[in-house]
Amino acid sequence: MSPLNKQQLDQIRDERKEQIKQAALKIFACRGITGTKMSMIASEAGISEGLIYRYFKSKDELFTDLVIELMEEAGKEIGNLQHSPESPFDQIRTLTQSMLDENNKYAFRLILQARKADKVPEKVGQFLDQYSEKVLIDRLVPVLIKGQQAGQFSEGDPRELLSWYFTVVNSLIMQELGIEKYGLPDTDVLMRILSR
Amino acid sequence: MSPLNKQQLDQIRDERKEQIKQAALKIFACRGITGTKMSMIASEAGISEGLIYRYFKSKDELFTDLVIELMEEAGKEIGNLQHSPESPFDQIRTLTQSMLDENNKYAFRLILQARKADKVPEKVGQFLDQYSEKVLIDRLVPVLIKGQQAGQFSEGDPRELLSWYFTVVNSLIMQELGIEKYGLPDTDVLMRILSR
Amino acid sequence: MSPLNKQQLDQIRDERKEQIKQAALKIFACRGITGTKMSMIASEAGISEGLIYRYFKSKDELFTDLVIELMEEAGKEIGNLQHSPESPFDQIRTLTQSMLDENNKYAFRLILQARKADKVPEKVGQFLDQYSEKVLIDRLVPVLIKGQQAGQFSEGDPRELLSWYFTVVNSLIMQELGIEKYGLPDTDVLMRILSR
Amino acid sequence: MSPLNKQQLDQIRDERKEQIKQAALKIFACRGITGTKMSMIASEAGISEGLIYRYFKSKDELFTDLVIELMEEAGKEIGNLQHSPESPFDQIRTLTQSMLDENNKYAFRLILQARKADKVPEKVGQFLDQYSEKVLIDRLVPVLIKGQQAGQFSEGDPRELLSWYFTVVNSLIMQELGIEKYGLPDTDVLMRILSR
DNA sequence: CATGAATGAGAGTTCATTCAT
DNA sequence: AATGAATGAACTCTCATTCAT
């Protein structure tokens, strides 16, 4: 009888926006930005194509917003790691598992998709350039060194070792899911890369 | 001035076809099938766009033909491995290096690109499903077991270990080149995955 | 708390309708029918987009209704002129000034916008075809002739002279406002067109 | 049997480009940039929509290119006037007639359409800002003054008088063609605006 | 055989109009 | 009566594929 009030409308908008983001994340992560059609996102979200444009100015903006948001979340999560009471080995183990976990995988894949995109919007580009370097490696160098001193990791340039390790982890995240009969490697097996 | 004879024409056709394949391989491998435009291939091959269609019915067929041919070659090459006098460790080492080598990388990347493609023609699909399994793993299981007996590799299900290892190697092949500061991991470091 | 009675509801309806028309006039006059978005009108009127459709079936109908109403008003106003005690020269002068006056300009511009519109509804079309002719020229021919006899205007076919004059005035009305450094020409300067 | 040679292809391209420009000019001039659909231009030119994009990057670029080219031509033409041996009155008379001439009308209308466009591409904006003012008025001020001294024109600020006069001429150019029964005013009648 | 001009199906985007509340 | 979320037709633009030469 009466129009919805402001609060209710805000809630609807928030829900829709989240719904679109979830759908977009799922498709973008699997197929990259060019491989994703707006119609796929709309259909995944169960809405019409046109509606997406009431929430995001363009496909590019949707992609960009998503990537930035997820990178900020990922950054925070990794930041928390530093205050963890775990041993260096277990810290990296936990991080690795969280990166390869089904639940987070879409997010990390999206970030990595962004790195491959042809013309990444400027704003994303800046984040991306420093993603592995700043967000992952810089923060983990002290952890790795501590672990080396404790004899948990192999000797050698810590930056190089970490760069190689996360090159592997990142590339695994990008793998299509469920192709391999045995799935993704066990974390402990992966971490042998860091061992002596 | 005089018309070319049949043999000469065949030779031109073969050369052209090879030229197109080389160009296509380079671009497909880097950008995937959807990211590649026929104009890019034509330009890389130094020919006109229309000419490609005299040699290949469609973009899809060009892609498919390429993948199948490269998979067959790769299969042969891996087959040769079995008659190698090297130690099991060195056999896998050599294979790994050859897969990650700049020269072969395009080929392997293309094959892996095919696994991500949307509607892979049936014929390719069959090959692909069993690519790692049949071509790589089956042939290497005996090698690995021999290495395990010699104490060069860690214990555990050989098929699982190999599947995991090549999941890592394959995913590295797919990585965009030259993003990481330290490049791809050293082969010896990668092979720690197989070590105890 | 108690429901509004019929009379009050009617009043609200009338006010709303007027409010929408005013907003529409302002935007249509400036931007033409294709350049105007319903959202602009709604925003100018301070109401929601959907509400417009309770008062007007479509954008086209809103435009049409507006044009017809304004043409009828303009017709009356010009009709009044004939009973004016002013001299023929001053009558046309007054009319010209009123047509170019900021306050009336929107109305006249809208009418002229209608002439350029693509698919003007039949009803408007009929009015428009004869707008200058019937509403303006026919009524002013006697005035002009009187002025010619008094030596105020140049000789020549009165219909042709008036048609040319109002072609100029009309086209000036359509000019975007405030582009020219010196603004629109002074009425007296314009009226030289009618002079000898 | 053999492909067309370079010269022939260049000719085809030039012809097509000209053909598209002519069609675009005709439609843009009548309907403005937003009122013109690419399909209209394609259909007017007798080609497919897609083909336009091999010659112009976008609708905006097509419009811009057209406007700039025509403005440059118009500028030259007006520049030539200064070396004319005609009397000041006849110079302006000739210019007026050329502006209102059916053949040139499209061009002038397009330029004026550009002034009304919502978001004129930057490049066009710069030209346009100075078009009336610089190109026309500046060059004609000396002519008008000479005419005033010869008693051919009314007294008063020459810039103001010219600005008013060309405001009228420009606005007439924008008029839809062939609406008025008597057509556009005779040049000599128009020029009474400049007379005393 | 070879070219690149030309086409048309399909993708991204806008906006008048409808509908649930 | 009023809102603004939702839809879908239409428009701009891209690119695999065809065709005239």
PDB file of C-alpha atoms in Angstrom, chain D residues 57-189:
ATOM      1  CA  LYS D  57      36.718   4.352 -34.792  1.00  0.00           C
ATOM      2  CA  SER D  58      33.372   5.455 -33.398  1.00  0.00           C
ATOM      3  CA  LYS D  59      30.302   7.542 -33.994  1.00  0.00           C
ATOM      4  CA  ASP D  60      31.972  10.337 -32.074  1.00  0.00           C
ATOM      5  CA  GLU D  61      35.069  10.224 -34.221  1.00  0.00           C
ATOM      6  CA  LEU D  62      33.023  10.226 -37.392  1.00  0.00           C
ATOM      7  CA  PHE D  63      31.163  13.281 -36.174  1.00  0.00           C
ATOM      8  CA  THR D  64      34.313  15.002 -35.019  1.00  0.00           C
ATOM      9  CA  ASP D  65      36.256  14.338 -38.195  1.00  0.00           C
ATOM     10  CA  LEU D  66      33.394  15.647 -40.237  1.00  0.00           C
ATOM     11  CA  VAL D  67      32.964  18.822 -38.219  1.00  0.00           C
ATOM     12  CA  ILE D  68      36.648  19.662 -38.199  1.00  0.00           C
ATOM     13  CA  GLU D  69      37.013  19.067 -41.918  1.00  0.00           C
ATOM     14  CA  LEU D  70      34.025  21.218 -42.714  1.00  0.00           C
ATOM     15  CA  MET D  71      35.088  23.962 -40.388  1.00  0.00           C
ATOM     16  CA  GLU D  72      38.472  24.115 -42.006  1.00  0.00           C
ATOM     17  CA  GLU D  73      36.866  24.361 -45.413  1.00  0.00           C
ATOM     18  CA  ALA D  74      34.478  27.014 -44.223  1.00  0.00           C
ATOM     19  CA  GLY D  75      37.351  28.938 -42.700  1.00  0.00           C
ATOM     20  CA  LYS D  76      39.247  28.921 -45.978  1.00  0.00           C
ATOM     21  CA  GLU D  77      36.226  29.990 -47.954  1.00  0.00           C
ATOM     22  CA  ILE D  78      35.560  32.892 -45.654  1.00  0.00           C
ATOM     23  CA  GLY D  79      39.230  33.798 -45.750  1.00  0.00           C
ATOM     24  CA  ASN D  80      39.040  34.126 -49.510  1.00  0.00           C
ATOM     25  CA  LEU D  81      36.370  36.733 -49.125  1.00  0.00           C
ATOM     26  CA  GLN D  82      38.838  39.316 -47.904  1.00  0.00           C
ATOM     27  CA  HIS D  83      40.597  39.441 -51.205  1.00  0.00           C
ATOM     28  CA  SER D  84      37.386  39.887 -53.077  1.00  0.00           C
ATOM     29  CA  PRO D  85      37.033  43.020 -55.193  1.00  0.00           C
ATOM     30  CA  GLU D  86      33.350  43.321 -54.327  1.00  0.00           C
ATOM     31  CA  SER D  87      31.842  46.140 -52.324  1.00  0.00           C
ATOM     32  CA  PRO D  88      31.409  45.506 -48.584  1.00  0.00           C
ATOM     33  CA  PHE D  89      27.690  45.052 -49.075  1.00  0.00           C
ATOM     34  CA  ASP D  90      28.160  42.533 -51.850  1.00  0.00           C
ATOM     35  CA  GLN D  91      30.805  40.633 -49.924  1.00  0.00           C
ATOM     36  CA  ILE D  92      28.449  39.995 -47.059  1.00  0.00           C
ATOM     37  CA  ARG D  93      25.658  39.324 -49.507  1.00  0.00           C
ATOM     38  CA  THR D  94      27.717  36.680 -51.269  1.00  0.00           C
ATOM     39  CA  LEU D  95      28.762  35.102 -48.015  1.00  0.00           C
ATOM     40  CA  THR D  96      25.192  34.984 -46.763  1.00  0.00           C
ATOM     41  CA  GLN D  97      23.970  33.386 -49.919  1.00  0.00           C
ATOM     42  CA  SER D  98      26.709  30.812 -49.847  1.00  0.00           C
ATOM     43  CA  MET D  99      25.856  29.940 -46.246  1.00  0.00           C
ATOM     44  CA  LEU D 100      22.191  29.494 -47.028  1.00  0.00           C
ATOM     45  CA  ASP D 101      22.787  27.721 -50.291  1.00  0.00           C
ATOM     46  CA  GLU D 102      21.425  24.197 -50.439  1.00  0.00           C
ATOM     47  CA  ASN D 103      24.852  22.837 -51.298  1.00  0.00           C
ATOM     48  CA  ASN D 104      26.679  24.282 -48.324  1.00  0.00           C
ATOM     49  CA  LYS D 105      23.827  24.174 -45.912  1.00  0.00           C
ATOM     50  CA  TYR D 106      24.504  20.677 -44.621  1.00  0.00           C
ATOM     51  CA  ALA D 107      28.013  21.670 -43.758  1.00  0.00           C
ATOM     52  CA  PHE D 108      27.074  24.779 -41.848  1.00  0.00           C
ATOM     53  CA  ARG D 109      24.275  22.973 -40.100  1.00  0.00           C
ATOM     54  CA  LEU D 110      26.618  20.276 -38.967  1.00  0.00           C
ATOM     55  CA  ILE D 111      28.939  22.824 -37.476  1.00  0.00           C
ATOM     56  CA  LEU D 112      26.055  24.411 -35.641  1.00  0.00           C
ATOM     57  CA  GLN D 113      24.769  21.034 -34.505  1.00  0.00           C
ATOM     58  CA  ALA D 114      28.127  20.505 -32.929  1.00  0.00           C
ATOM     59  CA  ARG D 115      27.597  23.564 -30.783  1.00  0.00           C
ATOM     60  CA  LYS D 116      24.436  22.127 -29.341  1.00  0.00           C
ATOM     61  CA  ALA D 117      25.770  18.657 -28.696  1.00  0.00           C
ATOM     62  CA  ASP D 118      25.934  17.618 -25.089  1.00  0.00           C
ATOM     63  CA  LYS D 119      29.410  16.288 -24.834  1.00  0.00           C
ATOM     64  CA  VAL D 120      31.328  17.555 -27.779  1.00  0.00           C
ATOM     65  CA  PRO D 121      34.651  15.796 -28.115  1.00  0.00           C
ATOM     66  CA  GLU D 122      37.354  18.061 -26.773  1.00  0.00           C
ATOM     67  CA  LYS D 123      38.996  18.585 -30.096  1.00  0.00           C
ATOM     68  CA  VAL D 124      35.798  19.900 -31.632  1.00  0.00           C
ATOM     69  CA  GLY D 125      35.046  22.073 -28.651  1.00  0.00           C
ATOM     70  CA  GLN D 126      38.197  24.092 -29.172  1.00  0.00           C
ATOM     71  CA  PHE D 127      37.379  24.809 -32.780  1.00  0.00           C
ATOM     72  CA  LEU D 128      33.796  25.597 -32.028  1.00  0.00           C
ATOM     73  CA  ASP D 129      34.376  28.080 -29.263  1.00  0.00           C
ATOM     74  CA  GLN D 130      36.062  30.351 -31.701  1.00  0.00           C
ATOM     75  CA  TYR D 131      34.107  29.615 -34.796  1.00  0.00           C
ATOM     76  CA  SER D 132      31.556  32.405 -35.045  1.00  0.00           C
ATOM     77  CA  GLU D 133      33.570  34.875 -33.101  1.00  0.00           C
ATOM     78  CA  LYS D 134      36.970  34.439 -34.615  1.00  0.00           C
ATOM     79  CA  VAL D 135      36.457  33.123 -38.068  1.00  0.00           C
ATOM     80  CA  LEU D 136      33.451  35.084 -39.137  1.00  0.00           C
ATOM     81  CA  ILE D 137      33.142  38.226 -37.096  1.00  0.00           C
ATOM     82  CA  ASP D 138      36.814  39.112 -36.783  1.00  0.00           C
ATOM     83  CA  ARG D 139      37.297  38.921 -40.495  1.00  0.00           C
ATOM     84  CA  LEU D 140      34.159  40.817 -41.309  1.00  0.00           C
ATOM     85  CA  VAL D 141      34.535  43.713 -38.888  1.00  0.00           C
ATOM     86  CA  PRO D 142      36.812  45.664 -41.253  1.00  0.00           C
ATOM     87  CA  VAL D 143      34.457  44.965 -44.135  1.00  0.00           C
ATOM     88  CA  LEU D 144      31.476  46.201 -42.178  1.00  0.00           C
ATOM     89  CA  ILE D 145      33.265  49.334 -41.039  1.00  0.00           C
ATOM     90  CA  LYS D 146      34.191  50.118 -44.618  1.00  0.00           C
ATOM     91  CA  GLY D 147      30.555  49.667 -45.536  1.00  0.00           C
ATOM     92  CA  GLN D 148      29.413  51.870 -42.695  1.00  0.00           C
ATOM     93  CA  GLN D 149      31.715  54.621 -43.906  1.00  0.00           C
ATOM     94  CA  ALA D 150      30.208  54.214 -47.346  1.00  0.00           C
ATOM     95  CA  GLY D 151      26.751  54.580 -45.821  1.00  0.00           C
ATOM     96  CA  GLN D 152      25.702  51.068 -46.796  1.00  0.00           C
ATOM     97  CA  PHE D 153      25.144  49.842 -43.227  1.00  0.00           C
ATOM     98  CA  SER D 154      23.568  51.268 -40.128  1.00  0.00           C
ATOM     99  CA  GLU D 155      25.688  52.883 -37.440  1.00  0.00           C
ATOM    100  CA  GLY D 156      26.425  51.111 -34.174  1.00  0.00           C
ATOM    101  CA  ASP D 157      28.980  48.715 -32.696  1.00  0.00           C
ATOM    102  CA  PRO D 158      30.201  46.668 -35.692  1.00  0.00           C
ATOM    103  CA  ARG D 159      30.843  43.549 -33.635  1.00  0.00           C
ATOM    104  CA  GLU D 160      27.378  43.674 -32.124  1.00  0.00           C
ATOM    105  CA  LEU D 161      25.712  44.223 -35.451  1.00  0.00           C
ATOM    106  CA  LEU D 162      27.606  41.361 -37.077  1.00  0.00           C
ATOM    107  CA  SER D 163      27.024  39.070 -34.124  1.00  0.00           C
ATOM    108  CA  TRP D 164      23.300  39.707 -34.359  1.00  0.00           C
ATOM    109  CA  TYR D 165      23.236  39.267 -38.091  1.00  0.00           C
ATOM    110  CA  PHE D 166      25.006  35.931 -38.026  1.00  0.00           C
ATOM    111  CA  THR D 167      22.982  34.770 -35.090  1.00  0.00           C
ATOM    112  CA  VAL D 168      20.031  35.160 -37.422  1.00  0.00           C
ATOM    113  CA  VAL D 169      21.750  33.526 -40.388  1.00  0.00           C
ATOM    114  CA  ASN D 170      23.020  30.660 -38.260  1.00  0.00           C
ATOM    115  CA  SER D 171      19.649  30.058 -36.732  1.00  0.00           C
ATOM    116  CA  LEU D 172      18.094  29.981 -40.200  1.00  0.00           C
ATOM    117  CA  ILE D 173      20.609  27.393 -41.276  1.00  0.00           C
ATOM    118  CA  MET D 174      19.424  25.209 -38.446  1.00  0.00           C
ATOM    119  CA  GLN D 175      15.812  25.399 -39.540  1.00  0.00           C
ATOM    120  CA  GLU D 176      14.388  22.257 -40.916  1.00  0.00           C
ATOM    121  CA  LEU D 177      14.295  22.594 -44.677  1.00  0.00           C
ATOM    122  CA  GLY D 178      11.130  23.106 -46.599  1.00  0.00           C
ATOM    123  CA  ILE D 179       8.715  23.604 -43.762  1.00  0.00           C
ATOM    124  CA  GLU D 180       7.773  27.139 -44.467  1.00  0.00           C
ATOM    125  CA  LYS D 181       5.543  27.746 -47.423  1.00  0.00           C
ATOM    126  CA  TYR D 182       7.622  30.634 -48.649  1.00  0.00           C
ATOM    127  CA  GLY D 183      10.982  29.084 -47.836  1.00  0.00           C
ATOM    128  CA  LEU D 184      13.833  30.972 -46.277  1.00  0.00           C
ATOM    129  CA  PRO D 185      13.857  34.760 -46.492  1.00  0.00           C
ATOM    130  CA  ASP D 186      15.466  36.419 -49.460  1.00  0.00           C
ATOM    131  CA  THR D 187      19.048  37.475 -48.782  1.00  0.00           C
ATOM    132  CA  ASP D 188      18.317  41.108 -49.538  1.00  0.00           C
ATOM    133  CA  VAL D 189      15.484  41.106 -47.058  1.00  0.00           C
TER     134      VAL D 189
END
